[in-house]
Tab-separated table of N, CA and C and ligand atoms in Angstrom:
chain	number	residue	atom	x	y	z
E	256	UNK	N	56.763	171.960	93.596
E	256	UNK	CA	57.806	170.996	93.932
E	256	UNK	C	58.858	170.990	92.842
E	257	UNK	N	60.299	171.034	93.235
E	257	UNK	CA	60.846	170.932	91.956
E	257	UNK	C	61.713	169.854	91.687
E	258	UNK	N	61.140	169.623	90.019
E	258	UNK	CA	61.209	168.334	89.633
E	258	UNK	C	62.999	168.705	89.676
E	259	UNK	N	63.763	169.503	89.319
E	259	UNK	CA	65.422	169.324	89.337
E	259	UNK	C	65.693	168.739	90.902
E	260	UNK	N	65.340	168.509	91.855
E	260	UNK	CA	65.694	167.904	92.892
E	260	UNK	C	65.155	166.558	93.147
E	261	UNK	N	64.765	166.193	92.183
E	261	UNK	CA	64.025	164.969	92.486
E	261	UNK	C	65.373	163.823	92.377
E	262	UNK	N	66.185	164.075	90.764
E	262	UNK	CA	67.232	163.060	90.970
E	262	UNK	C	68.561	163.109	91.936
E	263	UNK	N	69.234	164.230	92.034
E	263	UNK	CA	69.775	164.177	93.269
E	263	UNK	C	69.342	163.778	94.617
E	264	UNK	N	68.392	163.595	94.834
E	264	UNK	CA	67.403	163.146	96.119
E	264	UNK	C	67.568	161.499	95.947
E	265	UNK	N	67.085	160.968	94.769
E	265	UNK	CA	66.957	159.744	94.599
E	265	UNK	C	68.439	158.835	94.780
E	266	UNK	N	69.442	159.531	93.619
E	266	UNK	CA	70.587	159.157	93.623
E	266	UNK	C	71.407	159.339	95.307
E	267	UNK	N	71.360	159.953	96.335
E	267	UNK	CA	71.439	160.232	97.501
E	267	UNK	C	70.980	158.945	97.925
E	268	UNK	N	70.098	158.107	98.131
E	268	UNK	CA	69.328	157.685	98.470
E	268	UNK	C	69.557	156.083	98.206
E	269	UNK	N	70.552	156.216	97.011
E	269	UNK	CA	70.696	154.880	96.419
E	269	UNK	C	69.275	154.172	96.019
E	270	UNK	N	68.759	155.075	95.459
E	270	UNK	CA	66.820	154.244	95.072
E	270	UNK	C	66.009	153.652	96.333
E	271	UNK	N	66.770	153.960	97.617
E	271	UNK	CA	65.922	153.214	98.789
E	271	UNK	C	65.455	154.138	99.504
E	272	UNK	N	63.569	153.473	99.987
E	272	UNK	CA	62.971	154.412	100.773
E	272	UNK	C	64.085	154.926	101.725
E	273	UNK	N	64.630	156.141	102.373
E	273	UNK	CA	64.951	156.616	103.749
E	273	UNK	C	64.724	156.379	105.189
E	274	UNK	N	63.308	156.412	104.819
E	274	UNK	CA	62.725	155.092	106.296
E	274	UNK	C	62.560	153.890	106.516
E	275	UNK	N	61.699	153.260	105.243
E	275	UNK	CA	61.957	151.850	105.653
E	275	UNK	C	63.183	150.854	104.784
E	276	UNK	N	63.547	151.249	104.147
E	276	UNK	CA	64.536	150.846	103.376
E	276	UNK	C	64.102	150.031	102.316
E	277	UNK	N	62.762	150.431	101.828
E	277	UNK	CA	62.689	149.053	100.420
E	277	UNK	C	63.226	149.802	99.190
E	278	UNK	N	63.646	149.033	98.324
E	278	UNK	CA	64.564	150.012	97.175
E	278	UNK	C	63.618	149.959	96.168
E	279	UNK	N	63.500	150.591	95.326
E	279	UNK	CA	62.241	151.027	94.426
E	279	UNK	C	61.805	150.177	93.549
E	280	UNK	N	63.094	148.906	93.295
E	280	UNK	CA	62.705	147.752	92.428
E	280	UNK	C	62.071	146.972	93.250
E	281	UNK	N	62.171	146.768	94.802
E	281	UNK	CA	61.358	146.033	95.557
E	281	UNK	C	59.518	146.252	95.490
E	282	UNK	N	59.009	147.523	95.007
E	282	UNK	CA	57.993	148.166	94.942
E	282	UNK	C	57.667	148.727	93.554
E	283	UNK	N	57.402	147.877	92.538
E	283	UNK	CA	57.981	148.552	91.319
E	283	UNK	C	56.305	149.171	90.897
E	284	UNK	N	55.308	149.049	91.569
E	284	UNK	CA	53.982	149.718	91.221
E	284	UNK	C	53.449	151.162	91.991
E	285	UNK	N	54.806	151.069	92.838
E	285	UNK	CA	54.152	152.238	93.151
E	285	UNK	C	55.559	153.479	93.411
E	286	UNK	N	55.168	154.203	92.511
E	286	UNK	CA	56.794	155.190	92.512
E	286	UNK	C	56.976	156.056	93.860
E	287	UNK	N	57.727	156.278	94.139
E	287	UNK	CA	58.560	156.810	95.275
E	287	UNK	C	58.493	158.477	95.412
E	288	UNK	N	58.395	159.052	96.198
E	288	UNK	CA	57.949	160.790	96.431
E	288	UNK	C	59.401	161.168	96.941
E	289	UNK	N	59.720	162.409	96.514
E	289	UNK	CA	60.239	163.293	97.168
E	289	UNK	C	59.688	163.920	98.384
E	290	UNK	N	60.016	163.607	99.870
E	290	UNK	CA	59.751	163.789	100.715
E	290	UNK	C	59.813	165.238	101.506
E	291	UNK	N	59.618	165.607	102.389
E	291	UNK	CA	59.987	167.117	103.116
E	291	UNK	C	59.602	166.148	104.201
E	292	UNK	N	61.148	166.640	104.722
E	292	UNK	CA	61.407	165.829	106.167
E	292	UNK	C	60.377	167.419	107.275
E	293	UNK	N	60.671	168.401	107.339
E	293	UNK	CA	59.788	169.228	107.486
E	293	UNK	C	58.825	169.828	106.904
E	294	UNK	N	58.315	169.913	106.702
E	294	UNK	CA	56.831	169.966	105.706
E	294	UNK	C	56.651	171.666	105.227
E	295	UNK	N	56.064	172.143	104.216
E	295	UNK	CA	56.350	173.611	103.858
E	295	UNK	C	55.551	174.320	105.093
E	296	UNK	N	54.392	173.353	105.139
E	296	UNK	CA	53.745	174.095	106.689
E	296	UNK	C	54.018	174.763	107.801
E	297	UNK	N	55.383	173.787	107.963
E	297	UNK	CA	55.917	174.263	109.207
E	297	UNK	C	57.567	175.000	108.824
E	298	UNK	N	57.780	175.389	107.978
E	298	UNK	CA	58.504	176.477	107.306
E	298	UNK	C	59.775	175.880	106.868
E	299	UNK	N	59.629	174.485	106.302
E	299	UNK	CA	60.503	173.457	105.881
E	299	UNK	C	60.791	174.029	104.529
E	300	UNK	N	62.177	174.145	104.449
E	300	UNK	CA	62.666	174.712	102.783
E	300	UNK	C	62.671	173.754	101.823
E	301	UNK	N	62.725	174.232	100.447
E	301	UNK	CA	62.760	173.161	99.438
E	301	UNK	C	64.162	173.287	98.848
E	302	UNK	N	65.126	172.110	99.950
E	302	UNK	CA	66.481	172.109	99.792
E	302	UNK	C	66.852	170.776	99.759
E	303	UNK	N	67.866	170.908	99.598
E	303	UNK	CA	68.421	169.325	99.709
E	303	UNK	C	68.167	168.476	101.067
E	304	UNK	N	68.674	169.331	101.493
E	304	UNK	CA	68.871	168.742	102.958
E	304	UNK	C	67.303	168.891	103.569
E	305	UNK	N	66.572	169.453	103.472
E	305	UNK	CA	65.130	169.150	104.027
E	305	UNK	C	64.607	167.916	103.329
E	306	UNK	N	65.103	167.137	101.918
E	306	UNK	CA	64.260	166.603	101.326
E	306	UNK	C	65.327	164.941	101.059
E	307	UNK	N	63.967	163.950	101.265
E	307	UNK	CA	64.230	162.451	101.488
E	307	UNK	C	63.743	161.953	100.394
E	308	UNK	N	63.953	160.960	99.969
E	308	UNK	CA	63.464	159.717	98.802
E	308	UNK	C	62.769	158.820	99.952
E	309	UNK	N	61.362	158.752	99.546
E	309	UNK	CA	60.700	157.608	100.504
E	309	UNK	C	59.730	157.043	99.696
E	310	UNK	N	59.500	155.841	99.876
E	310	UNK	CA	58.552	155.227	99.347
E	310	UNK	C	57.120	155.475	99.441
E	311	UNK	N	56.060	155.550	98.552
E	311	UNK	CA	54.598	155.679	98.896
E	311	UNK	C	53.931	155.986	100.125
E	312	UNK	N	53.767	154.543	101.128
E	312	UNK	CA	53.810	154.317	102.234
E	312	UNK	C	54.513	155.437	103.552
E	313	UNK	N	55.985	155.166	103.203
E	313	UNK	CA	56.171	156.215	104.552
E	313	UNK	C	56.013	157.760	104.364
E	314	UNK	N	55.640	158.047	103.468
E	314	UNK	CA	55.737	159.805	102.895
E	314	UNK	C	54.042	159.789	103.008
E	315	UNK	N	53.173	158.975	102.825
E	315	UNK	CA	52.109	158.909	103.392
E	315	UNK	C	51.638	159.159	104.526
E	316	UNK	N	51.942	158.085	105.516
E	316	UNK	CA	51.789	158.005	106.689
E	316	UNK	C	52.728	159.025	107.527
E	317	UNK	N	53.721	159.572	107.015
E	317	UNK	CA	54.313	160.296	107.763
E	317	UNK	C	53.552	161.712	107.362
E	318	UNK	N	53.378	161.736	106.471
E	318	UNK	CA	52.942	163.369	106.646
E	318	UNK	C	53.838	164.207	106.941
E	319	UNK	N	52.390	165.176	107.170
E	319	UNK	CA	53.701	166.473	108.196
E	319	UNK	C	54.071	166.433	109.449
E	320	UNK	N	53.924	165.334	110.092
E	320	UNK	CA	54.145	165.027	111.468
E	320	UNK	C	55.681	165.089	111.488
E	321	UNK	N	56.163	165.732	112.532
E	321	UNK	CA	57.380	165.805	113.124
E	321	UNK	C	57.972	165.307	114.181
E	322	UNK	N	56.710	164.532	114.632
E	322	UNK	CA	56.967	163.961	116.018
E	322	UNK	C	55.853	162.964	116.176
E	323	UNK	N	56.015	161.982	117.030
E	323	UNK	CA	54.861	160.577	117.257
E	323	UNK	C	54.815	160.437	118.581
E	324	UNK	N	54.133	159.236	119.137
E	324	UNK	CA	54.614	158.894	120.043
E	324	UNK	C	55.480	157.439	120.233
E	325	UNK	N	56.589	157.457	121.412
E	325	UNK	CA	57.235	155.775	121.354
E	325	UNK	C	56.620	155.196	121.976
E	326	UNK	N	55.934	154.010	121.406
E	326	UNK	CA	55.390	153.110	121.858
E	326	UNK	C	55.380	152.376	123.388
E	327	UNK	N	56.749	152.214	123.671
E	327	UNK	CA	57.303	152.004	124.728
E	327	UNK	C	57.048	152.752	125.862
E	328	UNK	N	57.135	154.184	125.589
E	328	UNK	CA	56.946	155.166	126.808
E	328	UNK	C	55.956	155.591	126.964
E	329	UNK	N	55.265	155.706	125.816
E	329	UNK	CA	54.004	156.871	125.347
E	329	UNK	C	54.119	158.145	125.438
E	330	UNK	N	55.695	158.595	125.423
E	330	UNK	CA	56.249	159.716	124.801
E	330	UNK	C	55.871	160.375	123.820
E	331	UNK	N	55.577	162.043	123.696
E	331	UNK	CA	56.034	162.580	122.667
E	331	UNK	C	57.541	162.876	121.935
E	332	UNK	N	58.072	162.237	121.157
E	332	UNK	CA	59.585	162.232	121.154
E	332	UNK	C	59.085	162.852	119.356
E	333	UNK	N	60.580	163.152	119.040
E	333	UNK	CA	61.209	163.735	117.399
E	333	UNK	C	60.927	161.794	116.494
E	334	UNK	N	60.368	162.827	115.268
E	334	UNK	CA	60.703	161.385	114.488
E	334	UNK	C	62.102	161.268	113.633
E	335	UNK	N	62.225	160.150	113.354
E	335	UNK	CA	63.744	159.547	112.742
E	335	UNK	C	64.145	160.928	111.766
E	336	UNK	N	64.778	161.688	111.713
E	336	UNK	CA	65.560	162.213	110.499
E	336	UNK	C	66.545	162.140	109.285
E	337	UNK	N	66.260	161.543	108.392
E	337	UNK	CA	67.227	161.020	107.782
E	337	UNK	C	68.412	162.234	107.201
E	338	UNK	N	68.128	162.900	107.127
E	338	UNK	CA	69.448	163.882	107.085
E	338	UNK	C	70.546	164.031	108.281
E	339	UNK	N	70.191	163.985	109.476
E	339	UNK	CA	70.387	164.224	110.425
E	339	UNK	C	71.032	162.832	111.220
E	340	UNK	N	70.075	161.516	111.418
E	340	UNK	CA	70.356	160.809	111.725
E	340	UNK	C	70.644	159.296	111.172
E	341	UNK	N	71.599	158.687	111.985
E	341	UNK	CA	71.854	157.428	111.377
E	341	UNK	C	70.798	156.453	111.075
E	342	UNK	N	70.806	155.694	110.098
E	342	UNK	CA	69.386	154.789	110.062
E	342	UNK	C	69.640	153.696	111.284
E	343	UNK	N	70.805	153.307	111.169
E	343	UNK	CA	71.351	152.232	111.841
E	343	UNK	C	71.704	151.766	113.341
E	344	UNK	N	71.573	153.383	113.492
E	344	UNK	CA	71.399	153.426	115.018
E	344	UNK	C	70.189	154.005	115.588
E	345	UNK	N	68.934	154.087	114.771
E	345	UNK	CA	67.263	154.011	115.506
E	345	UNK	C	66.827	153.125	114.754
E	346	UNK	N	66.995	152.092	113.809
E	346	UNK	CA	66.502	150.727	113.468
E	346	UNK	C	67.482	149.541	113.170
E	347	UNK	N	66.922	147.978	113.379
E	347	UNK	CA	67.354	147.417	112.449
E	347	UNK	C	66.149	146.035	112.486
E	348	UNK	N	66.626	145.517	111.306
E	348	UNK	CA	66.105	144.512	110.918
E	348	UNK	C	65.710	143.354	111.697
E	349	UNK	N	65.026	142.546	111.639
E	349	UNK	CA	65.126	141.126	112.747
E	349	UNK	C	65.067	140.212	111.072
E	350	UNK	N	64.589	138.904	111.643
E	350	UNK	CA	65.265	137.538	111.263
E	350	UNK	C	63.896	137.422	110.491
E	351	UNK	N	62.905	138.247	111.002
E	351	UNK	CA	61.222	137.908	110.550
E	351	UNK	C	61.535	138.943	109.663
E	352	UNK	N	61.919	139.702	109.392
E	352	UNK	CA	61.302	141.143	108.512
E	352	UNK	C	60.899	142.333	109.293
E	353	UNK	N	61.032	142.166	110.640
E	353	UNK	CA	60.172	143.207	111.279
E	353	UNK	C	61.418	144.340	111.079
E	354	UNK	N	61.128	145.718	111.207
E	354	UNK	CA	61.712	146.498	111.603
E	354	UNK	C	62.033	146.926	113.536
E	355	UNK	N	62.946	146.924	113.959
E	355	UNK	CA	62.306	147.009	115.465
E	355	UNK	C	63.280	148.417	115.375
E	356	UNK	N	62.421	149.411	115.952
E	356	UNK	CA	63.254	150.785	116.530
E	356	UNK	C	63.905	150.988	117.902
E	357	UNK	N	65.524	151.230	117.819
E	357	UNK	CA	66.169	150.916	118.581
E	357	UNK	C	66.069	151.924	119.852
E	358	UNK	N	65.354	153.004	119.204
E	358	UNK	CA	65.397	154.442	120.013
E	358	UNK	C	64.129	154.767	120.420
E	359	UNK	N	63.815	155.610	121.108
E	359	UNK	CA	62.523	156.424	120.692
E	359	UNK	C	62.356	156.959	119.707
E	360	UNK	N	62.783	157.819	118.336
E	360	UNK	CA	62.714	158.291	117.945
E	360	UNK	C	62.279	157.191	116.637
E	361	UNK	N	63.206	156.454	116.946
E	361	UNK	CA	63.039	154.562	115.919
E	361	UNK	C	61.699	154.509	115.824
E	362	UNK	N	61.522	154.178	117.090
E	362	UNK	CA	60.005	153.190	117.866
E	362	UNK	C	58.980	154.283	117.236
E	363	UNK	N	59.365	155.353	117.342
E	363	UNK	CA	57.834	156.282	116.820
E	363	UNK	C	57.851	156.172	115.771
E	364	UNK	N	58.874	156.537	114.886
E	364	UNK	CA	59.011	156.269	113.237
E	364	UNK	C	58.359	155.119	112.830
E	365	UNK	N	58.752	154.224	113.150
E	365	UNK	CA	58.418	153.076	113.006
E	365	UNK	C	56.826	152.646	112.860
E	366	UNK	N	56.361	152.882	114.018
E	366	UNK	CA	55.164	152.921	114.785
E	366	UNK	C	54.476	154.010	113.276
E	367	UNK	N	54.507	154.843	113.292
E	367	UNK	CA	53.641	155.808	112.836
E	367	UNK	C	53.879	155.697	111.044
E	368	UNK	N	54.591	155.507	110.543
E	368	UNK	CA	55.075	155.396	109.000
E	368	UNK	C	54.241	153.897	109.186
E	369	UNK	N	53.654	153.130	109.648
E	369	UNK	CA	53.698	151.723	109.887
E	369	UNK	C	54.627	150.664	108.752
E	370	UNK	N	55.693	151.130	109.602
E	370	UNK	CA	56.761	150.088	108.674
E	370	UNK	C	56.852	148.278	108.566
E	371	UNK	N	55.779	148.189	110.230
E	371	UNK	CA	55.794	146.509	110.240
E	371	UNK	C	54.300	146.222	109.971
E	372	UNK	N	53.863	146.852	109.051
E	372	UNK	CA	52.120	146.147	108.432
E	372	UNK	C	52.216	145.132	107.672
E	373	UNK	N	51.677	143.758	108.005
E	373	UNK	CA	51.295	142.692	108.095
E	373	UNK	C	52.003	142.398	106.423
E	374	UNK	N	51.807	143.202	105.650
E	374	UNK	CA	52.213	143.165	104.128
E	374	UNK	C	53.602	143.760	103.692
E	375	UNK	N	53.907	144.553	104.302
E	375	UNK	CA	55.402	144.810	104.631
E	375	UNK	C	56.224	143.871	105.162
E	376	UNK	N	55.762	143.516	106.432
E	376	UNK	CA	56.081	142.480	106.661
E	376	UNK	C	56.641	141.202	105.630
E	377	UNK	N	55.731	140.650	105.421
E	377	UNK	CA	56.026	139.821	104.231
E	377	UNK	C	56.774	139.896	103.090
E	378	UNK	N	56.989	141.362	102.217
E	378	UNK	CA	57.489	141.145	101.556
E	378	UNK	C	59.158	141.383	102.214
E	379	UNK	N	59.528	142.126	103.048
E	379	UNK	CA	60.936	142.566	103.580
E	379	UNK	C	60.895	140.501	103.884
E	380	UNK	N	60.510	139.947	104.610
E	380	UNK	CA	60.781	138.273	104.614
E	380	UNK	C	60.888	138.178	103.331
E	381	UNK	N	60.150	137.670	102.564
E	381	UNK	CA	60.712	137.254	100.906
E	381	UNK	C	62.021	137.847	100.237
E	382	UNK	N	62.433	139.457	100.317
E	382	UNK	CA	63.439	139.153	100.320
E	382	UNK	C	64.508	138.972	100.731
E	383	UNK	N	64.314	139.159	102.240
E	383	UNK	CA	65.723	138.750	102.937
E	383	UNK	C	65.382	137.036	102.841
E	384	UNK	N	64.855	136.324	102.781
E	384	UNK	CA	64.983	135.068	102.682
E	384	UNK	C	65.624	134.782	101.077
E	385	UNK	N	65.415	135.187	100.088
E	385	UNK	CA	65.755	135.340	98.687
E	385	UNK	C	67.398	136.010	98.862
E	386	UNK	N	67.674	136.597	99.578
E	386	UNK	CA	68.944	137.314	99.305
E	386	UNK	C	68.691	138.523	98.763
E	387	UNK	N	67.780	139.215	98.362
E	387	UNK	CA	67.286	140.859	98.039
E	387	UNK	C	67.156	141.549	98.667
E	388	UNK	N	67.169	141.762	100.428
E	388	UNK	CA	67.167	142.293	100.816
E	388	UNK	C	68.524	143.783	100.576
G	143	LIG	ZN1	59.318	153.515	103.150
């Protein structure tokens, strides 16, 4: 993995996961991965543009998966791309903290990174109620 892409990745990124959006001071125990939005497995380069700033959690759970299913349909659909696609138009925020995915591609991301776990949850409320969001 190379560490010279790690800060351009981050700085890109403005310090916030790519998927779920917590910024790295929101999570300060657990440091943040350089991601492969395609995975070397599946013949994903180690470039800029293949590679995301994500937090613990979604670089976890996402894996090398490239695809989920949407909840909604029980589709196999593409997951969110952050190179590629807008955050803003396959998620946004609610009033609770939840993340809700606007798309299929949202809804699987979502769904599968588990961006609305019970503890996520909570803290995205604390700080959008605080003003940190
Ligand atoms: Zn995340």
């Amino acid at each position: 993995m190379s560490v010279a892409l790690r800060q351009p990745v981050r700085e890109r990124a403005g310090a916030r996961c790519e998927y779920c959006r917590f910024h790295e001071d929101h999570l300060p125990l657990w440091p943040f991965h350089l991601e492969h939005i395609v995975a070397a497995q599946h013949g994903g380069a180690e470039a800029l543009e293949n590679l995301a700033w994500s937090c613990q959690r979604c670089n976890l759970h996402k894996g090398t998966n490239l695809s989920g299913i949407d909840p909604d349909s029980g589709s196999v659909v593409r997951l969110f791309h952050p190179r590629t696609d807008v955050w803003s138009e396959h998620f946004a925020v609610d009033d609770q903290g939840r993340i809700q995915g606007l798309t299929p591609p949202g809804r699987a991301t979502a769904w599968l990174l588990q961006m609305n776990s019970p503890e996520r949850i909570a803290i995205r409320r604390l700080l959008l109620t605080s003003g940190h969001w």
